[in-house]
Amino acid sequence: MMMLIFAWKNIWRNKKRSFIILAATAIGLAAGIFSVGLMTGMYDSMVDSAINRGLGNIQLHTTAYKRDQLIRQYLPNIDSVVQVIKKYPDVKSYTTHSIIEGMASSATIASGVSIVAIDPELEKSVTAVSKSIVEGTYLEKPNSIIIGKKLADKLKIKLRSRVVLSFAGMDGNIIYAAFRVAGIFKTDASLFDGMNVFILQNDLSTLLGTQAPIHEIILRTHNSLLLEQTKNELQHQLPSSILVESWRDISPDMKLTADITDLTNMIFLGMILFALLFGLTNTLMMSVLDRVRDFGVLLAVGMYRRRLFSMIILESLFLSFTGGIVGVLIGWGLVQYFKTQGIDLSVVSKGLSAYGIPSMLYPYIRSNVYGELTVMMIATSIIAAMYPAIKAVRLKPVDAIRTIA
């Protein structure tokens, strides 16, 4: 206990010097934590946005469709597949997609598109397309279509405009069909908005003269921690011709982003602490040099060198943790504030949309970061104190006492 008191009093022998290192630690960590919150929020929003657009948590396709993506490679026995899906309590909702590659043509321009035929009610529970309508309405009437804002601009069309879709039918013959634009949607990803159009499955069934083929089933789940387990159990229950994949399997680039987020954040905080290490070492070294004569007296009256070593280590811990706690509280406060209010990046939304990043950013810190930061701060404090402490314990009492104060 006495050692703790001595160590605490010693760091305030030179208040100005101690305040400088405390302020540097607090400001550095506050900025670091807020930056980590921004990066985590950005990465998480990218994943959430993609899942909400149509990636979902789990997707089902035939293995043949994943390879060739032909209209005739649809999921067999849809009703039985759906029954299997409904057995799993972790599955919150599902939707079915008929996906056909084709062309969308206006009066003057044509563009390649992915034609997605949906059940509008099922779609609402899985994707955010219905909530992304910026003009017009969702799919409500036969022969209506909703298209992305980017595609609408490209085709130079607006609400109620006529759009002709052309695609190869089940027999390989080209089918042409005219639709009226009921709504225009805008998501966080400009590429998605420029490539996808949505129509009713009933309309596709009429054009094909048969029930619309279902090429894809998208699932939303309750618990992300059970995602792999649910995927594996579904794969075991369904025929081998059906491929069950999680969003991590479908989008390996986002999986990599999600996996390295924490590592990237720890490296970033480590760099900040590494920079602070030099300032802490310099402060402790100056403190040791100021007290050479005091240390000599202590050693001369019988103080163990290991106790002197421990006292300097404690001083380092006090310095770093006092500034660190203040910095963490400031950083946490900033993250919590902007987590509620959000940061509006609409001025650069065009650039962000190319990468599927929302224009509103909500910083977020995972709870494990604080524990890892504590360990890193302890390690930094000990490393910073090693050289000054070794310098102190190697003093010869006679020479140290003769040192001019």
mmCIF file of C-alpha atoms in Angstrom:
data_model
loop_
_atom_site.group_PDB
_atom_site.id
_atom_site.type_symbol
_atom_site.label_atom_id
_atom_site.label_comp_id
_atom_site.label_asym_id
_atom_site.label_seq_id
_atom_site.Cartn_x
_atom_site.Cartn_y
_atom_site.Cartn_z
ATOM 1 C CA MET A 1 0.000 0.000 0.000
ATOM 2 C CA MET A 2 2.834 2.370 0.870
ATOM 3 C CA MET A 3 4.409 1.724 -2.528
ATOM 4 C CA LEU A 4 1.173 2.761 -4.246
ATOM 5 C CA ILE A 5 1.060 6.008 -2.277
ATOM 6 C CA PHE A 6 4.710 6.802 -3.048
ATOM 7 C CA ALA A 7 4.242 6.022 -6.743
ATOM 8 C CA TRP A 8 1.131 8.238 -6.978
ATOM 9 C CA LYS A 9 2.835 11.159 -5.209
ATOM 10 C CA ASN A 10 5.979 10.822 -7.311
ATOM 11 C CA ILE A 11 4.180 11.359 -10.626
ATOM 12 C CA TRP A 12 2.941 14.729 -9.334
ATOM 13 C CA ARG A 13 6.342 16.010 -8.292
ATOM 14 C CA ASN A 14 6.500 17.726 -11.665
ATOM 15 C CA LYS A 15 2.868 18.558 -12.378
ATOM 16 C CA LYS A 16 3.460 20.241 -15.733
ATOM 17 C CA ARG A 17 5.346 17.289 -17.181
ATOM 18 C CA SER A 18 2.793 14.801 -15.887
ATOM 19 C CA PHE A 19 -0.153 16.819 -17.222
ATOM 20 C CA ILE A 20 1.424 16.922 -20.675
ATOM 21 C CA ILE A 21 1.794 13.138 -20.901
ATOM 22 C CA LEU A 22 -1.674 12.620 -19.379
ATOM 23 C CA ALA A 23 -3.226 14.986 -21.923
ATOM 24 C CA ALA A 24 -1.348 13.340 -24.794
ATOM 25 C CA THR A 25 -2.532 9.898 -23.656
ATOM 26 C CA ALA A 26 -6.138 11.027 -23.211
ATOM 27 C CA ILE A 27 -6.356 12.857 -26.545
ATOM 28 C CA GLY A 28 -4.583 10.062 -28.421
ATOM 29 C CA LEU A 29 -6.822 7.327 -27.033
ATOM 30 C CA ALA A 30 -10.013 9.375 -27.435
ATOM 31 C CA ALA A 31 -9.162 10.012 -31.089
ATOM 32 C CA GLY A 32 -8.157 6.369 -31.545
ATOM 33 C CA ILE A 33 -11.352 4.976 -30.030
ATOM 34 C CA PHE A 34 -13.520 7.329 -32.072
ATOM 35 C CA SER A 35 -11.636 6.359 -35.237
ATOM 36 C CA VAL A 36 -12.082 2.675 -34.409
ATOM 37 C CA GLY A 37 -15.790 3.360 -33.893
ATOM 38 C CA LEU A 38 -15.987 4.995 -37.322
ATOM 39 C CA MET A 39 -14.209 2.101 -39.039
ATOM 40 C CA THR A 40 -16.298 -0.542 -37.252
ATOM 41 C CA GLY A 41 -19.500 1.356 -38.029
ATOM 42 C CA MET A 42 -18.524 1.671 -41.677
ATOM 43 C CA TYR A 43 -17.632 -2.010 -42.056
ATOM 44 C CA ASP A 44 -20.767 -3.175 -40.241
ATOM 45 C CA SER A 45 -22.987 -0.849 -42.260
ATOM 46 C CA MET A 46 -21.529 -2.241 -45.498
ATOM 47 C CA VAL A 47 -22.438 -5.772 -44.443
ATOM 48 C CA ASP A 48 -25.880 -4.828 -43.095
ATOM 49 C CA SER A 49 -26.668 -2.809 -46.209
ATOM 50 C CA ALA A 50 -25.760 -5.717 -48.493
ATOM 51 C CA ILE A 51 -27.818 -8.151 -46.420
ATOM 52 C CA ASN A 52 -30.810 -5.794 -46.512
ATOM 53 C CA ARG A 53 -30.522 -5.178 -50.261
ATOM 54 C CA GLY A 54 -30.962 -8.819 -51.130
ATOM 55 C CA LEU A 55 -27.954 -10.801 -49.969
ATOM 56 C CA GLY A 56 -29.816 -12.057 -46.909
ATOM 57 C CA ASN A 57 -28.259 -14.261 -44.243
ATOM 58 C CA ILE A 58 -28.624 -17.526 -46.174
ATOM 59 C CA GLN A 59 -29.362 -18.291 -49.829
ATOM 60 C CA LEU A 60 -30.528 -21.468 -51.557
ATOM 61 C CA HIS A 61 -29.859 -22.294 -55.231
ATOM 62 C CA THR A 62 -29.329 -25.390 -57.286
ATOM 63 C CA THR A 63 -25.663 -26.214 -57.811
ATOM 64 C CA ALA A 64 -26.262 -26.013 -61.566
ATOM 65 C CA TYR A 65 -27.716 -22.494 -61.305
ATOM 66 C CA LYS A 66 -24.700 -21.310 -59.290
ATOM 67 C CA ARG A 67 -22.506 -22.551 -62.106
ATOM 68 C CA ASP A 68 -24.447 -21.494 -65.251
ATOM 69 C CA GLN A 69 -27.343 -19.246 -64.099
ATOM 70 C CA LEU A 70 -29.761 -20.473 -66.757
ATOM 71 C CA ILE A 71 -33.530 -20.002 -66.529
ATOM 72 C CA ARG A 72 -34.228 -23.737 -66.564
ATOM 73 C CA GLN A 73 -31.927 -24.428 -63.590
ATOM 74 C CA TYR A 74 -34.564 -23.686 -60.958
ATOM 75 C CA LEU A 75 -35.144 -25.141 -57.507
ATOM 76 C CA PRO A 76 -37.262 -28.331 -57.615
ATOM 77 C CA ASN A 77 -40.183 -29.082 -55.278
ATOM 78 C CA ILE A 78 -40.378 -25.575 -53.856
ATOM 79 C CA ASP A 79 -43.222 -26.419 -51.463
ATOM 80 C CA SER A 80 -41.235 -29.188 -49.793
ATOM 81 C CA VAL A 81 -38.139 -26.977 -49.575
ATOM 82 C CA VAL A 82 -40.187 -24.254 -47.891
ATOM 83 C CA GLN A 83 -41.584 -26.768 -45.416
ATOM 84 C CA VAL A 84 -38.054 -27.750 -44.411
ATOM 85 C CA ILE A 85 -37.106 -24.072 -44.008
ATOM 86 C CA LYS A 86 -40.095 -23.374 -41.755
ATOM 87 C CA LYS A 87 -39.026 -26.079 -39.312
ATOM 88 C CA TYR A 88 -36.045 -24.065 -38.127
ATOM 89 C CA PRO A 89 -36.836 -21.594 -35.319
ATOM 90 C CA ASP A 90 -33.817 -19.450 -36.171
ATOM 91 C CA VAL A 91 -35.256 -18.681 -39.630
ATOM 92 C CA LYS A 92 -37.159 -15.405 -39.225
ATOM 93 C CA SER A 93 -38.461 -15.002 -42.783
ATOM 94 C CA TYR A 94 -37.857 -16.049 -46.369
ATOM 95 C CA THR A 95 -38.577 -14.883 -49.896
ATOM 96 C CA THR A 96 -38.393 -16.474 -53.339
ATOM 97 C CA HIS A 97 -36.807 -14.999 -56.452
ATOM 98 C CA SER A 98 -37.074 -15.834 -60.117
ATOM 99 C CA ILE A 99 -33.947 -14.371 -61.722
ATOM 100 C CA ILE A 100 -33.480 -13.910 -65.466
ATOM 101 C CA GLU A 101 -30.775 -12.054 -67.322
ATOM 102 C CA GLY A 102 -32.257 -9.844 -70.018
ATOM 103 C CA MET A 103 -32.513 -6.386 -71.526
ATOM 104 C CA ALA A 104 -34.510 -3.344 -70.479
ATOM 105 C CA SER A 105 -35.321 -0.882 -73.249
ATOM 106 C CA SER A 106 -36.805 2.592 -73.235
ATOM 107 C CA ALA A 107 -37.767 4.559 -76.348
ATOM 108 C CA THR A 108 -34.127 5.394 -77.076
ATOM 109 C CA ILE A 109 -31.740 3.290 -74.975
ATOM 110 C CA ALA A 110 -31.333 -0.355 -73.938
ATOM 111 C CA SER A 111 -29.346 -1.816 -71.073
ATOM 112 C CA GLY A 112 -28.562 -5.266 -69.750
ATOM 113 C CA VAL A 113 -30.375 -6.017 -66.478
ATOM 114 C CA SER A 114 -31.127 -8.726 -63.993
ATOM 115 C CA ILE A 115 -34.894 -9.285 -63.982
ATOM 116 C CA VAL A 116 -36.019 -10.364 -60.500
ATOM 117 C CA ALA A 117 -39.568 -11.644 -60.186
ATOM 118 C CA ILE A 118 -40.767 -11.531 -56.582
ATOM 119 C CA ASP A 119 -43.668 -12.153 -54.257
ATOM 120 C CA PRO A 120 -44.066 -8.574 -52.943
ATOM 121 C CA GLU A 121 -45.359 -9.584 -49.498
ATOM 122 C CA LEU A 122 -42.605 -12.119 -48.844
ATOM 123 C CA GLU A 123 -40.039 -9.631 -50.123
ATOM 124 C CA LYS A 124 -41.000 -7.013 -47.548
ATOM 125 C CA SER A 125 -39.987 -9.317 -44.696
ATOM 126 C CA VAL A 126 -36.532 -10.066 -46.112
ATOM 127 C CA THR A 127 -35.147 -7.170 -48.146
ATOM 128 C CA ALA A 128 -35.345 -3.387 -47.881
ATOM 129 C CA VAL A 129 -36.294 -2.809 -51.535
ATOM 130 C CA SER A 130 -39.845 -1.773 -50.592
ATOM 131 C CA LYS A 131 -38.426 0.786 -48.139
ATOM 132 C CA SER A 132 -36.006 2.170 -50.731
ATOM 133 C CA ILE A 133 -38.678 3.580 -53.047
ATOM 134 C CA VAL A 134 -37.899 7.260 -53.601
ATOM 135 C CA GLU A 135 -40.526 7.884 -56.287
ATOM 136 C CA GLY A 136 -43.849 6.187 -56.928
ATOM 137 C CA THR A 137 -45.062 3.040 -55.168
ATOM 138 C CA TYR A 138 -44.080 -0.551 -54.543
ATOM 139 C CA LEU A 139 -45.268 -3.380 -56.788
ATOM 140 C CA GLU A 140 -49.049 -3.397 -56.490
ATOM 141 C CA LYS A 141 -50.578 -3.770 -59.957
ATOM 142 C CA PRO A 142 -50.046 -6.321 -62.781
ATOM 143 C CA ASN A 143 -47.533 -5.393 -65.476
ATOM 144 C CA SER A 144 -45.795 -2.911 -63.175
ATOM 145 C CA ILE A 145 -42.067 -2.687 -62.615
ATOM 146 C CA ILE A 146 -39.749 -0.952 -60.159
ATOM 147 C CA ILE A 147 -36.245 0.036 -61.230
ATOM 148 C CA GLY A 148 -33.189 1.621 -59.665
ATOM 149 C CA LYS A 149 -32.590 5.355 -59.806
ATOM 150 C CA LYS A 150 -29.299 4.885 -61.649
ATOM 151 C CA LEU A 151 -30.944 2.691 -64.309
ATOM 152 C CA ALA A 152 -33.828 5.134 -64.662
ATOM 153 C CA ASP A 153 -31.393 7.952 -65.343
ATOM 154 C CA LYS A 154 -29.490 5.800 -67.814
ATOM 155 C CA LEU A 155 -32.646 4.834 -69.732
ATOM 156 C CA LYS A 156 -34.005 8.398 -69.402
ATOM 157 C CA ILE A 157 -37.322 7.236 -68.022
ATOM 158 C CA LYS A 158 -39.544 8.340 -65.142
ATOM 159 C CA LEU A 159 -42.701 7.207 -63.364
ATOM 160 C CA ARG A 160 -45.379 5.745 -65.655
ATOM 161 C CA SER A 161 -42.848 5.399 -68.468
ATOM 162 C CA ARG A 162 -43.046 2.299 -70.621
ATOM 163 C CA VAL A 163 -40.191 -0.200 -70.357
ATOM 164 C CA VAL A 164 -39.805 -3.237 -72.598
ATOM 165 C CA LEU A 165 -38.092 -6.297 -71.122
ATOM 166 C CA SER A 166 -36.655 -8.985 -73.353
ATOM 167 C CA PHE A 167 -35.288 -12.333 -72.247
ATOM 168 C CA ALA A 168 -35.006 -15.970 -73.270
ATOM 169 C CA GLY A 169 -37.901 -18.161 -72.153
ATOM 170 C CA MET A 170 -37.874 -21.764 -70.951
ATOM 171 C CA ASP A 171 -37.732 -23.017 -74.550
ATOM 172 C CA GLY A 172 -34.982 -20.571 -75.545
ATOM 173 C CA ASN A 173 -37.273 -18.275 -77.560
ATOM 174 C CA ILE A 174 -36.999 -14.545 -76.917
ATOM 175 C CA ILE A 175 -39.899 -13.029 -74.983
ATOM 176 C CA TYR A 176 -40.773 -9.331 -75.157
ATOM 177 C CA ALA A 177 -43.018 -7.694 -72.582
ATOM 178 C CA ALA A 178 -43.982 -4.107 -71.820
ATOM 179 C CA PHE A 179 -44.239 -2.805 -68.254
ATOM 180 C CA ARG A 180 -45.110 0.513 -66.631
ATOM 181 C CA VAL A 181 -42.721 2.019 -64.093
ATOM 182 C CA ALA A 182 -44.586 1.983 -60.765
ATOM 183 C CA GLY A 183 -41.663 3.024 -58.615
ATOM 184 C CA ILE A 184 -38.017 4.024 -58.602
ATOM 185 C CA PHE A 185 -35.777 2.824 -55.765
ATOM 186 C CA LYS A 186 -32.424 4.043 -54.537
ATOM 187 C CA THR A 187 -30.208 1.950 -52.268
ATOM 188 C CA ASP A 188 -26.728 2.462 -50.835
ATOM 189 C CA ALA A 189 -25.148 0.648 -53.804
ATOM 190 C CA SER A 190 -25.217 2.342 -57.197
ATOM 191 C CA LEU A 191 -24.160 -0.886 -58.945
ATOM 192 C CA PHE A 192 -27.222 -2.670 -57.574
ATOM 193 C CA ASP A 193 -29.478 0.215 -58.637
ATOM 194 C CA GLY A 194 -28.086 0.138 -62.152
ATOM 195 C CA MET A 195 -28.487 -3.602 -62.727
ATOM 196 C CA ASN A 196 -31.734 -4.797 -61.126
ATOM 197 C CA VAL A 197 -35.420 -4.474 -61.980
ATOM 198 C CA PHE A 198 -38.280 -6.087 -60.055
ATOM 199 C CA ILE A 199 -41.549 -7.464 -61.400
ATOM 200 C CA LEU A 200 -44.312 -9.694 -60.019
ATOM 201 C CA GLN A 201 -43.910 -13.466 -60.178
ATOM 202 C CA ASN A 202 -47.483 -13.698 -61.425
ATOM 203 C CA ASP A 203 -46.556 -11.538 -64.419
ATOM 204 C CA LEU A 204 -43.575 -13.761 -65.181
ATOM 205 C CA SER A 205 -45.792 -16.865 -64.939
ATOM 206 C CA THR A 206 -48.163 -15.322 -67.507
ATOM 207 C CA LEU A 207 -45.297 -14.559 -69.898
ATOM 208 C CA LEU A 208 -43.781 -18.037 -69.594
ATOM 209 C CA GLY A 209 -47.126 -19.851 -69.748
ATOM 210 C CA THR A 210 -46.174 -21.834 -66.654
ATOM 211 C CA GLN A 211 -45.479 -21.337 -62.966
ATOM 212 C CA ALA A 212 -42.594 -18.912 -62.508
ATOM 213 C CA PRO A 213 -39.390 -20.922 -61.865
ATOM 214 C CA ILE A 214 -37.817 -20.169 -58.468
ATOM 215 C CA HIS A 215 -34.063 -19.839 -58.789
ATOM 216 C CA GLU A 216 -33.287 -18.457 -55.366
ATOM 217 C CA ILE A 217 -34.624 -18.526 -51.820
ATOM 218 C CA ILE A 218 -33.275 -15.905 -49.412
ATOM 219 C CA LEU A 219 -33.531 -16.358 -45.648
ATOM 220 C CA ARG A 220 -33.240 -13.917 -42.776
ATOM 221 C CA THR A 221 -32.237 -15.412 -39.445
ATOM 222 C CA HIS A 222 -32.623 -14.283 -35.837
ATOM 223 C CA ASN A 223 -29.180 -15.040 -34.426
ATOM 224 C CA SER A 224 -25.988 -14.401 -36.390
ATOM 225 C CA LEU A 225 -24.084 -16.677 -34.001
ATOM 226 C CA LEU A 226 -26.196 -19.640 -35.178
ATOM 227 C CA LEU A 227 -25.792 -18.815 -38.869
ATOM 228 C CA GLU A 228 -23.293 -21.549 -39.729
ATOM 229 C CA GLN A 229 -25.164 -24.125 -37.672
ATOM 230 C CA THR A 230 -28.467 -23.318 -39.392
ATOM 231 C CA LYS A 231 -26.796 -23.404 -42.806
ATOM 232 C CA ASN A 232 -25.212 -26.798 -42.161
ATOM 233 C CA GLU A 233 -28.435 -28.304 -40.795
ATOM 234 C CA LEU A 234 -30.405 -27.064 -43.795
ATOM 235 C CA GLN A 235 -27.826 -28.480 -46.172
ATOM 236 C CA HIS A 236 -28.106 -31.847 -44.420
ATOM 237 C CA GLN A 237 -31.930 -31.856 -44.673
ATOM 238 C CA LEU A 238 -32.182 -30.761 -48.313
ATOM 239 C CA PRO A 239 -31.203 -32.723 -51.453
ATOM 240 C CA SER A 240 -27.563 -32.589 -52.531
ATOM 241 C CA SER A 241 -28.591 -30.786 -55.728
ATOM 242 C CA ILE A 242 -29.509 -27.733 -53.604
ATOM 243 C CA LEU A 243 -26.664 -25.563 -52.395
ATOM 244 C CA VAL A 244 -27.111 -23.744 -49.075
ATOM 245 C CA GLU A 245 -24.762 -20.792 -48.551
ATOM 246 C CA SER A 246 -24.404 -18.080 -45.940
ATOM 247 C CA TRP A 247 -23.627 -14.499 -46.905
ATOM 248 C CA ARG A 248 -20.014 -15.216 -45.970
ATOM 249 C CA ASP A 249 -19.830 -17.936 -48.629
ATOM 250 C CA ILE A 250 -21.514 -15.798 -51.282
ATOM 251 C CA SER A 251 -19.525 -12.629 -50.641
ATOM 252 C CA PRO A 252 -15.974 -13.593 -49.604
ATOM 253 C CA ASP A 253 -14.787 -9.989 -49.946
ATOM 254 C CA MET A 254 -17.243 -8.853 -47.256
ATOM 255 C CA LYS A 255 -16.355 -11.900 -45.155
ATOM 256 C CA LEU A 256 -12.716 -10.849 -45.299
ATOM 257 C CA THR A 257 -13.690 -7.283 -44.367
ATOM 258 C CA ALA A 258 -15.737 -8.504 -41.403
ATOM 259 C CA ASP A 259 -13.010 -10.896 -40.254
ATOM 260 C CA ILE A 260 -10.198 -8.341 -40.300
ATOM 261 C CA THR A 261 -12.161 -5.436 -38.797
ATOM 262 C CA ASP A 262 -11.141 -6.204 -35.217
ATOM 263 C CA LEU A 263 -7.559 -6.958 -36.235
ATOM 264 C CA THR A 264 -7.322 -3.695 -38.181
ATOM 265 C CA ASN A 265 -8.712 -1.758 -35.224
ATOM 266 C CA MET A 266 -6.246 -3.326 -32.792
ATOM 267 C CA ILE A 267 -3.334 -2.534 -35.105
ATOM 268 C CA PHE A 268 -4.537 1.072 -35.316
ATOM 269 C CA LEU A 269 -4.814 1.402 -31.522
ATOM 270 C CA GLY A 270 -1.458 -0.340 -31.177
ATOM 271 C CA MET A 271 0.143 2.293 -33.395
ATOM 272 C CA ILE A 272 -1.280 5.065 -31.199
ATOM 273 C CA LEU A 273 -0.026 3.377 -28.024
ATOM 274 C CA PHE A 274 3.350 2.775 -29.653
ATOM 275 C CA ALA A 275 3.649 6.506 -30.323
ATOM 276 C CA LEU A 276 2.608 7.283 -26.742
ATOM 277 C CA LEU A 277 5.172 4.800 -25.450
ATOM 278 C CA PHE A 278 8.037 7.127 -26.389
ATOM 279 C CA GLY A 279 6.467 10.067 -24.584
ATOM 280 C CA LEU A 280 5.830 7.944 -21.501
ATOM 281 C CA THR A 281 9.382 6.593 -21.537
ATOM 282 C CA ASN A 282 10.801 10.107 -21.861
ATOM 283 C CA THR A 283 8.665 11.377 -18.954
ATOM 284 C CA LEU A 284 9.702 8.507 -16.698
ATOM 285 C CA MET A 285 13.347 8.892 -17.667
ATOM 286 C CA MET A 286 13.309 12.590 -16.784
ATOM 287 C CA SER A 287 11.597 11.716 -13.504
ATOM 288 C CA VAL A 288 14.318 9.176 -12.694
ATOM 289 C CA LEU A 289 17.117 11.616 -13.529
ATOM 290 C CA ASP A 290 15.504 14.251 -11.297
ATOM 291 C CA ARG A 291 15.530 11.803 -8.359
ATOM 292 C CA VAL A 292 18.932 10.165 -8.668
ATOM 293 C CA ARG A 293 20.021 11.483 -5.277
ATOM 294 C CA ASP A 294 16.740 10.351 -3.655
ATOM 295 C CA PHE A 295 17.163 6.869 -5.088
ATOM 296 C CA GLY A 296 20.732 6.769 -3.806
ATOM 297 C CA VAL A 297 19.559 7.564 -0.275
ATOM 298 C CA LEU A 298 16.840 4.915 -0.450
ATOM 299 C CA LEU A 299 19.292 2.296 -1.649
ATOM 300 C CA ALA A 300 21.821 3.341 1.020
ATOM 301 C CA VAL A 301 19.323 2.845 3.869
ATOM 302 C CA GLY A 302 18.501 -0.654 2.637
ATOM 303 C CA MET A 303 15.641 -0.392 0.167
ATOM 304 C CA TYR A 304 15.497 -3.468 -2.033
ATOM 305 C CA ARG A 305 16.243 -2.783 -5.672
ATOM 306 C CA ARG A 306 13.239 -4.835 -6.767
ATOM 307 C CA ARG A 307 10.983 -2.536 -4.721
ATOM 308 C CA LEU A 308 12.502 0.484 -6.434
ATOM 309 C CA PHE A 309 11.949 -1.234 -9.774
ATOM 310 C CA SER A 310 8.316 -1.958 -8.835
ATOM 311 C CA MET A 311 7.727 1.650 -7.773
ATOM 312 C CA ILE A 312 8.799 2.999 -11.168
ATOM 313 C CA ILE A 313 6.598 0.406 -12.915
ATOM 314 C CA LEU A 314 3.675 1.556 -10.762
ATOM 315 C CA GLU A 315 4.357 5.181 -11.683
ATOM 316 C CA SER A 316 4.164 4.234 -15.346
ATOM 317 C CA LEU A 317 0.905 2.357 -14.802
ATOM 318 C CA PHE A 318 -0.583 5.307 -12.920
ATOM 319 C CA LEU A 319 0.416 7.745 -15.653
ATOM 320 C CA SER A 320 -0.904 5.662 -18.530
ATOM 321 C CA PHE A 321 -4.110 4.546 -16.846
ATOM 322 C CA THR A 322 -5.036 7.988 -15.508
ATOM 323 C CA GLY A 323 -4.735 9.453 -18.999
ATOM 324 C CA GLY A 324 -6.115 6.285 -20.540
ATOM 325 C CA ILE A 325 -9.299 6.254 -18.462
ATOM 326 C CA VAL A 326 -9.982 9.892 -19.326
ATOM 327 C CA GLY A 327 -9.312 9.178 -23.024
ATOM 328 C CA VAL A 328 -11.537 6.083 -23.046
ATOM 329 C CA LEU A 329 -14.390 7.988 -21.398
ATOM 330 C CA ILE A 330 -14.115 10.838 -23.920
ATOM 331 C CA GLY A 331 -13.879 8.399 -26.852
ATOM 332 C CA TRP A 332 -16.785 6.318 -25.538
ATOM 333 C CA GLY A 333 -18.883 9.463 -25.092
ATOM 334 C CA LEU A 334 -18.198 10.599 -28.657
ATOM 335 C CA VAL A 335 -19.051 7.156 -30.053
ATOM 336 C CA GLN A 336 -22.294 6.979 -28.048
ATOM 337 C CA TYR A 337 -23.348 10.461 -29.140
ATOM 338 C CA PHE A 338 -22.754 9.905 -32.842
ATOM 339 C CA LYS A 339 -24.123 6.366 -32.614
ATOM 340 C CA THR A 340 -27.450 8.030 -31.809
ATOM 341 C CA GLN A 341 -27.183 11.116 -33.993
ATOM 342 C CA GLY A 342 -25.231 9.600 -36.901
ATOM 343 C CA ILE A 343 -22.716 11.314 -39.149
ATOM 344 C CA ASP A 344 -24.145 12.644 -42.390
ATOM 345 C CA LEU A 345 -21.816 11.881 -45.311
ATOM 346 C CA SER A 346 -24.310 12.791 -48.017
ATOM 347 C CA VAL A 347 -21.845 15.261 -49.571
ATOM 348 C CA VAL A 348 -19.756 12.256 -50.657
ATOM 349 C CA SER A 349 -22.649 9.802 -51.054
ATOM 350 C CA LYS A 350 -21.965 9.298 -54.766
ATOM 351 C CA GLY A 351 -18.488 7.976 -54.060
ATOM 352 C CA LEU A 352 -19.636 5.889 -51.088
ATOM 353 C CA SER A 353 -22.459 4.274 -53.069
ATOM 354 C CA ALA A 354 -19.902 2.767 -55.447
ATOM 355 C CA TYR A 355 -18.735 0.652 -52.507
ATOM 356 C CA GLY A 356 -22.164 0.038 -51.003
ATOM 357 C CA ILE A 357 -21.543 2.305 -47.995
ATOM 358 C CA PRO A 358 -24.568 4.204 -46.585
ATOM 359 C CA SER A 359 -24.370 7.994 -46.456
ATOM 360 C CA MET A 360 -25.344 7.986 -42.754
ATOM 361 C CA LEU A 361 -22.575 6.537 -40.621
ATOM 362 C CA TYR A 362 -23.173 5.311 -37.071
ATOM 363 C CA PRO A 363 -19.965 4.668 -35.090
ATOM 364 C CA TYR A 364 -19.921 1.504 -33.025
ATOM 365 C CA ILE A 365 -17.441 -0.085 -30.627
ATOM 366 C CA ARG A 366 -17.535 -3.797 -29.837
ATOM 367 C CA SER A 367 -17.271 -4.530 -26.113
ATOM 368 C CA ASN A 368 -14.192 -6.726 -26.523
ATOM 369 C CA VAL A 369 -12.181 -3.697 -27.732
ATOM 370 C CA TYR A 370 -12.090 -2.217 -24.227
ATOM 371 C CA GLY A 371 -10.695 -5.405 -22.714
ATOM 372 C CA GLU A 372 -8.055 -5.707 -25.417
ATOM 373 C CA LEU A 373 -7.196 -2.016 -25.008
ATOM 374 C CA THR A 374 -6.670 -2.523 -21.258
ATOM 375 C CA VAL A 375 -4.198 -5.339 -21.910
ATOM 376 C CA MET A 376 -2.380 -3.210 -24.504
ATOM 377 C CA MET A 377 -2.165 -0.266 -22.085
ATOM 378 C CA ILE A 378 -0.683 -2.468 -19.353
ATOM 379 C CA ALA A 379 1.874 -3.851 -21.786
ATOM 380 C CA THR A 380 2.730 -0.342 -23.018
ATOM 381 C CA SER A 381 3.155 0.934 -19.450
ATOM 382 C CA ILE A 382 5.487 -1.883 -18.461
ATOM 383 C CA ILE A 383 7.584 -1.607 -21.628
ATOM 384 C CA ALA A 384 7.830 2.183 -21.236
ATOM 385 C CA ALA A 385 9.022 1.832 -17.632
ATOM 386 C CA MET A 386 11.601 -0.895 -18.249
ATOM 387 C CA TYR A 387 14.552 1.276 -19.303
ATOM 388 C CA PRO A 388 14.058 4.030 -16.661
ATOM 389 C CA ALA A 389 13.521 1.376 -13.964
ATOM 390 C CA ILE A 390 16.652 -0.570 -14.959
ATOM 391 C CA LYS A 391 18.584 2.689 -15.014
ATOM 392 C CA ALA A 392 17.415 3.440 -11.470
ATOM 393 C CA VAL A 393 18.175 0.039 -9.934
ATOM 394 C CA ARG A 394 21.698 0.056 -11.407
ATOM 395 C CA LEU A 395 22.602 3.227 -9.528
ATOM 396 C CA LYS A 396 25.422 2.990 -7.028
ATOM 397 C CA PRO A 397 24.271 4.581 -3.757
ATOM 398 C CA VAL A 398 27.565 6.421 -3.131
ATOM 399 C CA ASP A 399 27.683 7.978 -6.601
ATOM 400 C CA ALA A 400 23.960 8.739 -6.607
ATOM 401 C CA ILE A 401 24.111 10.586 -3.239
ATOM 402 C CA ARG A 402 26.958 12.756 -4.520
ATOM 403 C CA THR A 403 24.908 13.790 -7.549
ATOM 404 C CA ILE A 404 24.188 17.519 -7.572
ATOM 405 C CA ALA A 405 20.450 18.089 -7.376
#
